[in-house]
Short mmCIF file of C-alpha atoms and ligand atoms in Angstrom, two decimals:
data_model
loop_
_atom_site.label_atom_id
_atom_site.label_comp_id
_atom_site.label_asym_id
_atom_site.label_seq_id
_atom_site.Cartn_x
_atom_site.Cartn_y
_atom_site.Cartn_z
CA UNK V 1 -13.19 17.06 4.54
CA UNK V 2 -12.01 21.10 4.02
CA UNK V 3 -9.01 19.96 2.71
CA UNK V 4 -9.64 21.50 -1.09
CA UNK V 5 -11.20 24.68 0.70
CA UNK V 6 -8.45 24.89 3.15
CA UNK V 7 -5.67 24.61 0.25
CA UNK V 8 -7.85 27.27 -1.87
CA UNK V 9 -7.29 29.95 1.01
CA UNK V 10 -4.18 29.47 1.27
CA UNK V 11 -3.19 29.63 -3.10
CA UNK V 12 -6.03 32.96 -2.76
CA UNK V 13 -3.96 34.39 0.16
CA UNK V 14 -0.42 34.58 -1.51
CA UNK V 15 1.20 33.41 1.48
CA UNK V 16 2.79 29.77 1.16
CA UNK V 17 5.56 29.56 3.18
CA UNK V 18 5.54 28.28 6.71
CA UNK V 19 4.30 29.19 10.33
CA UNK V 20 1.40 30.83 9.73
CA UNK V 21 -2.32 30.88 10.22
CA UNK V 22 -2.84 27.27 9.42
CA UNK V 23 0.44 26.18 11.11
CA UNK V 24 -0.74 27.94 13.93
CA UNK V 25 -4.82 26.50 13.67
CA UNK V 26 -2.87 23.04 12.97
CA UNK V 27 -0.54 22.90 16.44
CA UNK V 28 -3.31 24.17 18.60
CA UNK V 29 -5.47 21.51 17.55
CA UNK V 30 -2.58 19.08 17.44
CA UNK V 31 -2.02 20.29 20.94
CA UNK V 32 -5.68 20.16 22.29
CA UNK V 33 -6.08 16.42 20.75
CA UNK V 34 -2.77 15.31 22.52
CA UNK V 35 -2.59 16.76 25.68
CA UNK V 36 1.21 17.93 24.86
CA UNK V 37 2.02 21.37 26.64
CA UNK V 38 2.76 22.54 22.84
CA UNK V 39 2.97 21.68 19.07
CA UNK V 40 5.66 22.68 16.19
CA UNK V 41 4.62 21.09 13.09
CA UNK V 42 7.43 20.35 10.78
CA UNK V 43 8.06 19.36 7.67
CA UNK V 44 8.85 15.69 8.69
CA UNK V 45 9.31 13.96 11.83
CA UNK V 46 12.76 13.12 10.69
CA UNK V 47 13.04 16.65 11.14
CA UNK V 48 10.96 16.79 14.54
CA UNK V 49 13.47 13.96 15.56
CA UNK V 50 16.78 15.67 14.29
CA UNK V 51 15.17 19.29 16.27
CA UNK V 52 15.19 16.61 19.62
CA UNK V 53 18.97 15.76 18.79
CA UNK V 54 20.05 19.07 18.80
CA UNK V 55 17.63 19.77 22.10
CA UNK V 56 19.69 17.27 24.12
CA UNK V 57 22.85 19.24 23.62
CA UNK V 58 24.86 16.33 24.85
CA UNK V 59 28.66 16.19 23.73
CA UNK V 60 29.49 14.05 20.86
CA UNK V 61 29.57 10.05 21.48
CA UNK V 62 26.64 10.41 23.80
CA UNK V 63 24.67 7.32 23.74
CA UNK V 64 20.99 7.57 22.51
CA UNK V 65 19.22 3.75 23.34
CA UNK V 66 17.03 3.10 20.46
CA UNK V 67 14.43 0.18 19.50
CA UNK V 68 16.15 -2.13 17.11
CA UNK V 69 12.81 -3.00 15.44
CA UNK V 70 12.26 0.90 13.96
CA UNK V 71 12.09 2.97 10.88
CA UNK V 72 15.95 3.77 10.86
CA UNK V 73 14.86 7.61 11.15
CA UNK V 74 14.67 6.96 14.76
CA UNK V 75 17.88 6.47 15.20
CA UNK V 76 19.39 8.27 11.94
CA UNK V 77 18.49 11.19 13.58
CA UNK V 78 21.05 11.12 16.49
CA UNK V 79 23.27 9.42 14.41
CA UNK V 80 23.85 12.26 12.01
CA UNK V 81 24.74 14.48 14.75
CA UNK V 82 27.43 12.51 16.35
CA UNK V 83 25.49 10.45 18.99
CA UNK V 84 25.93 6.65 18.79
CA UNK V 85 22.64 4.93 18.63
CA UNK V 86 23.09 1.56 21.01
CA UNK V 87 20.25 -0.71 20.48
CA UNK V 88 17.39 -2.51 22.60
CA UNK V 89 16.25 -5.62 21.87
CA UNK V 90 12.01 -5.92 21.43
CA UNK V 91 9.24 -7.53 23.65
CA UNK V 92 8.55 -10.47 21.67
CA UNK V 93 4.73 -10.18 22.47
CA UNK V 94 3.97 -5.93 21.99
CA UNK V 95 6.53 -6.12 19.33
CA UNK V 96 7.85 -2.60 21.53
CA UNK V 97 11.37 -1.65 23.01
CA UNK V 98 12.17 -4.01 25.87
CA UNK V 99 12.42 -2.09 28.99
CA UNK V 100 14.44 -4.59 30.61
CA UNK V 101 16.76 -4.94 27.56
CA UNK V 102 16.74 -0.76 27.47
CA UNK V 103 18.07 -0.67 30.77
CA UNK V 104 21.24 -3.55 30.30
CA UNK V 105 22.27 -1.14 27.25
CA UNK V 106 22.24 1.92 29.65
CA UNK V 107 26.23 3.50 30.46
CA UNK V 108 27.61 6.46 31.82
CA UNK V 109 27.55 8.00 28.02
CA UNK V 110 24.01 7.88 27.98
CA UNK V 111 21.86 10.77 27.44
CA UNK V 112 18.38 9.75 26.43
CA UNK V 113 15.84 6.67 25.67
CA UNK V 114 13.97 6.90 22.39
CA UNK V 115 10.79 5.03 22.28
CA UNK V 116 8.56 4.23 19.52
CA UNK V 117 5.09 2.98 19.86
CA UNK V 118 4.85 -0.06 17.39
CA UNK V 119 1.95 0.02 15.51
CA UNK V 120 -0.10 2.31 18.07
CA UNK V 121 0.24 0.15 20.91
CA UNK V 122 1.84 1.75 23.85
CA UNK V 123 5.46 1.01 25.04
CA UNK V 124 5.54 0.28 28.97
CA UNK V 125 5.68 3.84 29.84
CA UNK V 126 5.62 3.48 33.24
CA UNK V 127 8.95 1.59 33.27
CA UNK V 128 10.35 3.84 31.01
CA UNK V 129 9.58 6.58 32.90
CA UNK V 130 11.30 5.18 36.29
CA UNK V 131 14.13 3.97 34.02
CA UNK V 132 15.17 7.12 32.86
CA UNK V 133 14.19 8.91 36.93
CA UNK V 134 16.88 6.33 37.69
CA UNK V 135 19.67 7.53 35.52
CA UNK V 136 18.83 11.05 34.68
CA UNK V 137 17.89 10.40 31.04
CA UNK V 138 15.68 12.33 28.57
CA UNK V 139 12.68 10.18 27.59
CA UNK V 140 11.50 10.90 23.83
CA UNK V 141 8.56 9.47 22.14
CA UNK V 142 8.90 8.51 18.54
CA UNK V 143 5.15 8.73 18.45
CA UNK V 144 4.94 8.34 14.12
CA UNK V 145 2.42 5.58 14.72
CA UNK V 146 0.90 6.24 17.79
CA UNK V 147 -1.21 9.33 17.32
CA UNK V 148 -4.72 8.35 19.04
CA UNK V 149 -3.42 6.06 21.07
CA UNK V 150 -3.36 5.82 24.68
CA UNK V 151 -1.54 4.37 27.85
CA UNK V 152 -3.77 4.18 30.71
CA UNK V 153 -6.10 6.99 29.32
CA UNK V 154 -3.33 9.32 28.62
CA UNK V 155 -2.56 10.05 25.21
CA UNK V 156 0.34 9.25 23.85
CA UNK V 157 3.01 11.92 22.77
CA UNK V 158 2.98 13.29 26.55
CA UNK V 159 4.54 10.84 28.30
CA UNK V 160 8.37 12.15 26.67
CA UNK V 161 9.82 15.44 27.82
CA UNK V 162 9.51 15.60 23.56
CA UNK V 163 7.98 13.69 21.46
CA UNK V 164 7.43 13.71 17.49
CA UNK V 165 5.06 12.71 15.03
CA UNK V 166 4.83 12.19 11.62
CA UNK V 167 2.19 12.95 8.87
CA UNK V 168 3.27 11.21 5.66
CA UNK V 169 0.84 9.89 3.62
CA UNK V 170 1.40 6.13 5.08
CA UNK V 171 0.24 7.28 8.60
CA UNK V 172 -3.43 7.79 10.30
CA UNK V 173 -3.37 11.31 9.53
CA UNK V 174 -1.31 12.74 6.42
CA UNK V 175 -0.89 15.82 4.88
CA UNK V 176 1.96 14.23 2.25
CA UNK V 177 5.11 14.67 3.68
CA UNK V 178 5.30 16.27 7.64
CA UNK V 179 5.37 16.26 11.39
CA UNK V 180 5.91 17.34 14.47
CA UNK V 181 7.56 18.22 17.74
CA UNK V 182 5.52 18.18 20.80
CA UNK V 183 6.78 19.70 23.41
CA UNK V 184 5.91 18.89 27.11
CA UNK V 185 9.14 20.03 28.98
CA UNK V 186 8.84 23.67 28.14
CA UNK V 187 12.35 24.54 28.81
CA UNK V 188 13.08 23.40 25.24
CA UNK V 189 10.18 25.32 23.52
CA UNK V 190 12.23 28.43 22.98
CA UNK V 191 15.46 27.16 21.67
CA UNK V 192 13.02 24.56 19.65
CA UNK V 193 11.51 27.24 17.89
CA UNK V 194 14.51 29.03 17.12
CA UNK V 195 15.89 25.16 15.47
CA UNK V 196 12.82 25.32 13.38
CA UNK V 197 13.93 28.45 11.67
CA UNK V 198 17.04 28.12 10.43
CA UNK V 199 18.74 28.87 13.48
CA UNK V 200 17.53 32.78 13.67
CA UNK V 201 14.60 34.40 16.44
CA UNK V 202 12.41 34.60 13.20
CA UNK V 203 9.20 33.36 15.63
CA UNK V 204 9.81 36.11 17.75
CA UNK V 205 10.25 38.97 15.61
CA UNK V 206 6.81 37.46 13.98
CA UNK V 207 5.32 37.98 17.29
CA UNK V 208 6.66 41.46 17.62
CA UNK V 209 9.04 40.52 20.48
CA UNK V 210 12.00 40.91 18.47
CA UNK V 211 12.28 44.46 16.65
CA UNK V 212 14.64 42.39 13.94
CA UNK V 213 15.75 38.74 13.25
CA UNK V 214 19.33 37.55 13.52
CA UNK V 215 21.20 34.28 13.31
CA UNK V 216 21.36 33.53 17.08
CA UNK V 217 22.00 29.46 17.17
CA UNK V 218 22.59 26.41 14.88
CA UNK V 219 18.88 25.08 13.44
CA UNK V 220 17.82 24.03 9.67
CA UNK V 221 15.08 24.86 7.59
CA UNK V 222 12.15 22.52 9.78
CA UNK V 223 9.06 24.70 9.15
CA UNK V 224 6.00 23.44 7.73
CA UNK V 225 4.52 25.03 4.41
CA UNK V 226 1.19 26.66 5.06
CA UNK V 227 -0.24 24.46 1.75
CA UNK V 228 0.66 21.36 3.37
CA UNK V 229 -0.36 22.79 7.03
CA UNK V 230 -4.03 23.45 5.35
CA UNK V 231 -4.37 19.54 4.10
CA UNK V 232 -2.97 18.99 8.02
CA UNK V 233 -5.49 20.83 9.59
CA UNK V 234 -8.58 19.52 7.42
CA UNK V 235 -7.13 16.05 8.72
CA UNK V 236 -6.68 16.82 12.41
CA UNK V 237 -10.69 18.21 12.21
CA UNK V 238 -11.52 14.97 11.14
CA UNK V 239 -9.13 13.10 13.23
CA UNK V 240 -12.15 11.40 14.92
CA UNK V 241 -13.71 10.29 11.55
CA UNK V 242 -10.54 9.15 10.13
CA UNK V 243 -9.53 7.06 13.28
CA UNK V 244 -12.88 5.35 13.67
CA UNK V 245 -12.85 3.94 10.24
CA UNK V 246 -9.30 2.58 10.86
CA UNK V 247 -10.00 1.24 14.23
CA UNK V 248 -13.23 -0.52 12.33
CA UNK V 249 -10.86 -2.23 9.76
CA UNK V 250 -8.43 -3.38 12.88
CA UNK V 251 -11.02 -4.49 14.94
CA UNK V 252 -12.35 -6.62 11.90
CA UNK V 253 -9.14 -8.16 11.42
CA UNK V 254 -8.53 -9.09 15.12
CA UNK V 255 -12.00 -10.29 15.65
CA UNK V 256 -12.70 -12.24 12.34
CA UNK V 257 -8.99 -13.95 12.05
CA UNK V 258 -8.45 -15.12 16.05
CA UNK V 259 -9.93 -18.57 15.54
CA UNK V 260 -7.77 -18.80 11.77
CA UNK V 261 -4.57 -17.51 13.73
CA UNK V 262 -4.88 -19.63 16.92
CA UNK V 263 -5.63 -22.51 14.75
CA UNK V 264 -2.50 -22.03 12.63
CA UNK V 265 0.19 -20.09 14.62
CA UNK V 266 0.00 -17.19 13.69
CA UNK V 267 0.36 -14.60 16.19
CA UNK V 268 -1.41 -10.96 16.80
CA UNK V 269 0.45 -7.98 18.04
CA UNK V 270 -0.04 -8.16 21.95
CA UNK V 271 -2.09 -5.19 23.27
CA UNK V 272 -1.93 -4.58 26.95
CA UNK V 273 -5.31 -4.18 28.69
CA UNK V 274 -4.08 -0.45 29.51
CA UNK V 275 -3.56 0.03 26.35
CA UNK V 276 -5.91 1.89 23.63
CA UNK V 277 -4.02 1.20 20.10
CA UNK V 278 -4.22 4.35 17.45
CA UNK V 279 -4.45 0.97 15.28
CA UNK V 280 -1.83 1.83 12.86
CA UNK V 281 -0.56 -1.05 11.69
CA UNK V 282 -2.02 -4.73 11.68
CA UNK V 283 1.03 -6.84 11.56
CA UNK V 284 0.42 -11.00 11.59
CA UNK V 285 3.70 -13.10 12.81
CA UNK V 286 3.91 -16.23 10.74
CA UNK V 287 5.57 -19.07 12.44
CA UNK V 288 8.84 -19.14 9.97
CA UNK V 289 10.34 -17.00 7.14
CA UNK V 290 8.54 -19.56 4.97
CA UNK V 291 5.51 -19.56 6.06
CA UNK V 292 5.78 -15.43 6.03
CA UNK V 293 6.65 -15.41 2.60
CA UNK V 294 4.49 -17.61 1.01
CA UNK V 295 1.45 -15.93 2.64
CA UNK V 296 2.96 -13.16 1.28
CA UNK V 297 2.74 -14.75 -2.32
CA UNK V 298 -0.44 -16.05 -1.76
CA UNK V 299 -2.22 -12.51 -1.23
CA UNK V 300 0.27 -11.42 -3.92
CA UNK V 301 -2.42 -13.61 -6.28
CA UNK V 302 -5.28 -12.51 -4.97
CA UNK V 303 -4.34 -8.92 -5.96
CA UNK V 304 -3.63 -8.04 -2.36
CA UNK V 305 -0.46 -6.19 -1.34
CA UNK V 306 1.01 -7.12 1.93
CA UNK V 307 4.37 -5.88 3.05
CA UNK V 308 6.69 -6.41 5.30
CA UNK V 309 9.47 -4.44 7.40
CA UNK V 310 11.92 -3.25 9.36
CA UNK V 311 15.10 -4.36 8.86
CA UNK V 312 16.53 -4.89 12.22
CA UNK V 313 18.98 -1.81 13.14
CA UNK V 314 21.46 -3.69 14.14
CA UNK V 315 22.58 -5.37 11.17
CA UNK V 316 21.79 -2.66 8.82
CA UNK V 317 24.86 -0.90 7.38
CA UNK V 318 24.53 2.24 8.98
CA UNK V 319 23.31 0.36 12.14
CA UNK V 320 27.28 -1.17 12.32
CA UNK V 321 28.93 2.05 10.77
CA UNK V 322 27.89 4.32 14.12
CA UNK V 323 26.10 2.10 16.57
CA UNK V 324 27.19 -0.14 19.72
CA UNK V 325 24.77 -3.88 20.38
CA UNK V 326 25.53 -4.52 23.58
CA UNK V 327 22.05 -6.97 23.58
CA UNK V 328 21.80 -9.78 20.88
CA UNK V 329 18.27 -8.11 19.83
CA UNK V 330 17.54 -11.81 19.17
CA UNK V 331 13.69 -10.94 19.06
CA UNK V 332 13.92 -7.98 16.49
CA UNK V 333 15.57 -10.30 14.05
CA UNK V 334 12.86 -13.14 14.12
CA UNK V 335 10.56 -10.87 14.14
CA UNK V 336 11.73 -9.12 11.08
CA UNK V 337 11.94 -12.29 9.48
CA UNK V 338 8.55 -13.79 10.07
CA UNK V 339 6.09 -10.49 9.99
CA UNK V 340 3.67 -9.10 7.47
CA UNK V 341 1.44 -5.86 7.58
CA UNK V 342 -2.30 -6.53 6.31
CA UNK V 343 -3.91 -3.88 4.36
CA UNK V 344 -4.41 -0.66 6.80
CA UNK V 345 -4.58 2.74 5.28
CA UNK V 346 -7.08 5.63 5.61
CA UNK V 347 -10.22 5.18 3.82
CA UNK V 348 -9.59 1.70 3.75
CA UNK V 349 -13.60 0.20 2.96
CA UNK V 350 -15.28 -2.51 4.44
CA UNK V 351 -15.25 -4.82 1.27
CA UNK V 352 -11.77 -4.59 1.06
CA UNK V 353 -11.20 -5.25 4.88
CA UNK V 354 -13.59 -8.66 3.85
CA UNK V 355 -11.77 -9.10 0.72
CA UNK V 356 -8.28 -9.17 2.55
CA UNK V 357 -10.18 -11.76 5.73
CA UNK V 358 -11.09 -13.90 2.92
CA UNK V 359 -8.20 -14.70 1.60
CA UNK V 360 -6.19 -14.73 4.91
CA UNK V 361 -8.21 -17.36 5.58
CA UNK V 362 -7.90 -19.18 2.34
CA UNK V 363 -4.46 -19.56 2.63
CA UNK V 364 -2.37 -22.51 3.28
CA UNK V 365 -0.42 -21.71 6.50
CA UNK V 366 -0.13 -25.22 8.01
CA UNK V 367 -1.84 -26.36 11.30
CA UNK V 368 0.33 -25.49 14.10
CA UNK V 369 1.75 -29.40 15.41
CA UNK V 370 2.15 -30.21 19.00
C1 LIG H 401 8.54 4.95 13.54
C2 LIG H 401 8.84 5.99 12.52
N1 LIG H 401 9.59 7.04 12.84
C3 LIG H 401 9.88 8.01 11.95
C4 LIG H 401 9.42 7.94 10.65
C5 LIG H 401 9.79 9.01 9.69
O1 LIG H 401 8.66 9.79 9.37
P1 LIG H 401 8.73 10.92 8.27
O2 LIG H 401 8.54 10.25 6.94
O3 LIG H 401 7.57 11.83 8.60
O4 LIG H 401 10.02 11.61 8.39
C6 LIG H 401 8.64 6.85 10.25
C7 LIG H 401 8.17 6.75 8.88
O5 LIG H 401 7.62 5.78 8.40
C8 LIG H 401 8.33 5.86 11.22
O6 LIG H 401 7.59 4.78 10.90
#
């Protein structure tokens, strides 16, 4: 826990702004716990994901596929810069992007897949790796929840030829507001660099390779602030710490509510026997809206807070504005409708883990009939 010491440095040292020595400390641990050829931190992955639309360098109207069940930054991100988000319906059991719905969404405008681990549990990487072999796609990892997680004992975030994650204060590991770009195709890891930073070959001329810095390409201001980098890297030395007592919490959810859920309905995230979550999310799917809503209630009086989301892409307003649904996405919008998020944040303590089983299982969610 160095995060006050780490901060203190930085205030002593006079030097605030971005990409230096605890950006630097932060990526090369970010890259040694992921595997991923290399690390940018950023100051969002919003930002990582806007730095992989400008990577792809496709001509405007370019199709990006995109989960339909996602934080709309997913798809925002291509969006803004002219490529038309078409979305993919979701497996009804991982609650992740349908491969087989990905590929019916696939046309000759398409550029790249953008997968997003829901929750921490893998997406089918291995068909989403063929599927974009088969059509010459990029594959990119929105990996905001899936940090820790793996897909048969690889790590994922280096499965994509980029992939991004994000270290807002809701995730496993937080520094506030930030993220990242890893990078595992290293063709992009110049140009990235140069996106970072405003668009000029600042990162060089830091390294001495450059004997000035100019405005050489079109980028935005992406780079991480060394205060915030010094919370991040505090975090990632503790990444083991901080991820056991999560996975505790999920484990005690999963193990003490099976009998409750199988007895009333209510369904678990599926997780795939190759699959190690990062256990970011615990999300219970009631059998109806109803049913959703007045467990929702119910906590709501026990002093618990339980929320819900995403609205399904599709339907949102910005989801109709610049995207195509060529699949019905049938899945995301039950889904949507009839799941809740238990309790799951860093920290979280055993009594309130116990607190939260207790009254899960003193609600009234009727006995699943027939
Ligand atoms: C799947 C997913 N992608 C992207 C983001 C955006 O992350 P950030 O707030 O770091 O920009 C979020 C945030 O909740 C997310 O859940």
């Amino acid at each position: 826990m160095n995060e006050l010491d780490y901060v203190t440095t930085v205030l002593e040292s006079g030097r605030l702004a971005g990409d230096g020595v605890f950006c630097a400390r932060a990526e090369s641990l970010l890259g040694e716990l992921t595997g991923a050829h290399s690390a940018l931190v950023t100051s969002s992955c919003t930002h990582a994901l806007e730095m992989c639309a400008m990577l792809l360098d496709a001509p405007s109207g370019s199709e990006i596929i995109v989960p339909d069940f996602t934080f709309p930054s997913t798809a925002n991100a291509f969006a803004m810069l002219g490529y038309r988000p078409v979305f993919a319906d979701i497996d009804p059991a991982t609650l992740n992007i349908s491969p087989e719905s990905a590929r019916s969404c696939v046309s000759s405008r398409t550029v790249a897949i953008v997968v997003m681990h829901y929750g921490g549990v893998a997406c089918d990487m291995e068909a989403f790796r063929s599927l974009c072999d088969d059509h010459d796609l990029i594959l990119i990892e929105d990996n905001a929840h899936g940090l820790g997680g793996t897909w048969n004992d690889a790590p994922l975030g280096t499965f994509g030829n980029l992939a991004t994650q994000s270290f807002h204060e809701t995730k496993n590991i937080s520094c506030g507001e930030g993220g990242a770009l890893l990078i595992n195709d290293d063709s992009y890891k110049d140009r990235a660099e140069i996106l970072r930073e405003k668009g000029t070959n600042r990162s060089l001329f830091r390294r001495g390779l450059a004997d000035k810095y100019t405005w050489v390409d079109t980028g935005s201001s992406y780079v991480l602030s060394e205060v915030s980098a010094a919370i991040l890297l505090a975090q990632l030395e503790d990444f083991l710490l901080i991820q056991a007592n999560r996975r505790h919490a999920w484990s005690t959810y999963r193990n003490r509510l099976e009998q409750w859920g199988l007895q009333r309905g209510v369904r678990f995230q599926s997780v795939p026997e190759y699959v190690s979550s990062a256990c970011h999310a615990f999300p219970l799917l009631f059998p109806s809206p109803h049913d959703r809503d007045r467990f929702i209630d119910h906590l709501d009086r026990h002093g618990i807070t339980a929320v819900f989301h995403y609205q399904p892409l599709h339907a949102s307003r910005m989801g109709r504005l610049t995207g195509a649904n060529r699949e019905d996405c049938s899945v995301s919008t039950s889904v949507a409708e009839c799941l809740v998020r238990l309790p799951l944040y860093s920290g979280i303590q055993c009594d309130e883990v116990e607190r939260v089983v207790e009254a899960t299982i003193a609600s009234e969610t009727p006995i699943r009939r027939g």
